[in-house]
Short mmCIF file of C-alpha atoms in Angstrom, two decimals:
data_model
loop_
_atom_site.label_atom_id
_atom_site.label_comp_id
_atom_site.label_asym_id
_atom_site.label_seq_id
_atom_site.Cartn_x
_atom_site.Cartn_y
_atom_site.Cartn_z
CA MET L 28 -2.85 7.67 -7.42
CA LYS L 29 -0.09 5.33 -8.52
CA LYS L 30 -1.02 1.69 -9.05
CA TYR L 31 1.16 -0.86 -7.27
CA THR L 32 1.94 -4.38 -8.40
CA PHE L 33 1.46 -7.13 -5.86
CA ILE L 34 2.68 -10.72 -5.83
CA ASN L 35 0.18 -13.53 -6.46
CA ARG L 36 -1.07 -14.41 -2.97
CA ASN L 37 -1.38 -18.19 -3.52
CA ASN L 38 2.20 -18.53 -4.79
CA ASP L 39 3.50 -16.23 -2.08
CA LEU L 40 1.84 -18.22 0.73
CA ALA L 41 3.30 -21.47 -0.60
CA ASN L 42 6.81 -20.01 -0.73
CA ASN L 43 6.56 -17.92 2.46
CA PRO L 44 4.37 -19.41 5.22
CA ASN L 45 5.30 -16.74 7.83
CA PRO L 46 2.46 -15.03 9.72
CA ARG L 47 1.25 -11.89 7.93
CA ILE L 48 0.67 -8.34 9.12
CA SER L 49 -2.27 -6.59 7.47
CA ILE L 50 -1.75 -2.91 6.75
CA CYS L 51 -4.52 -0.78 5.25
CA LEU L 52 -3.49 2.65 4.00
CA CYS L 53 -6.60 4.85 4.25
CA LEU L 54 -5.76 7.96 2.26
CA ASP L 55 -7.70 11.22 2.25
CA THR L 56 -8.08 12.47 -1.33
CA SER L 57 -10.75 15.09 -0.57
CA GLY L 58 -10.56 18.68 -1.75
CA SER L 59 -8.94 19.74 1.51
CA MET L 60 -5.85 17.80 0.40
CA TYR L 61 -5.33 19.97 -2.69
CA GLY L 62 -1.80 21.25 -3.33
CA GLU L 63 0.94 20.66 -0.78
CA PRO L 64 -1.04 18.26 1.46
CA ILE L 65 -1.62 15.75 -1.37
CA LYS L 66 2.01 16.09 -2.46
CA ALA L 67 3.09 15.27 1.10
CA LEU L 68 0.67 12.32 1.23
CA ASN L 69 2.00 10.92 -2.04
CA GLU L 70 5.59 11.32 -0.86
CA GLY L 71 4.73 9.57 2.41
CA VAL L 72 3.16 6.63 0.57
CA LYS L 73 6.20 6.40 -1.69
CA LEU L 74 8.55 6.38 1.32
CA PHE L 75 6.38 3.77 3.05
CA TYR L 76 6.62 1.39 0.07
CA GLU L 77 10.36 1.99 -0.33
CA SER L 78 10.90 1.21 3.37
CA ILE L 79 8.85 -1.99 3.21
CA LYS L 80 10.71 -3.18 0.11
CA GLN L 81 14.11 -2.54 1.72
CA ASP L 82 13.30 -4.46 4.90
CA LEU L 83 13.59 -8.22 4.31
CA VAL L 84 11.34 -9.15 7.23
CA ALA L 85 8.69 -6.50 6.53
CA SER L 86 8.60 -7.26 2.81
CA GLY L 87 7.97 -10.93 3.62
CA VAL L 88 5.14 -10.45 6.11
CA ALA L 89 3.37 -7.17 5.25
CA GLU L 90 0.12 -7.44 3.31
CA ILE L 91 -0.99 -4.00 2.16
CA SER L 92 -4.29 -2.62 0.96
CA VAL L 93 -4.85 0.91 -0.34
CA VAL L 94 -8.19 2.69 0.16
CA THR L 95 -8.91 6.32 -0.65
CA PHE L 96 -11.78 8.50 0.48
CA GLY L 97 -12.84 11.89 -0.78
CA ALA L 98 -15.18 13.54 -3.28
CA ASP L 99 -15.43 10.28 -5.28
CA GLY L 100 -16.42 8.32 -2.18
CA VAL L 101 -14.47 5.36 -0.85
CA GLN L 102 -12.42 3.43 -3.40
CA THR L 103 -10.23 0.36 -3.04
CA HIS L 104 -7.12 0.70 -5.19
CA ALA L 105 -5.37 -2.46 -4.02
CA GLU L 106 -6.69 -5.49 -2.16
CA PHE L 107 -4.46 -6.95 0.56
CA GLY L 108 -1.34 -8.40 -1.01
CA SER L 109 2.41 -8.69 -0.63
CA VAL L 110 4.68 -6.06 -2.09
#
């Protein structure tokens, strides 16, 4: 799973006081996702982040968290933060 860099929340809130939208990506990384399914999931996550970054409104209000679940249990890879 790729690690994403998020903006410091305190600085971001001071510079951008707009209401936020919380988005939690809950991603299945279990054995059933082996092969093509996990490739498709990774491509979908990549497209999601590209779309958010390209949209000025969305990039300013979306706060994203990434959680995976599978053989290793539930893991948080990114707390809620701005892209």
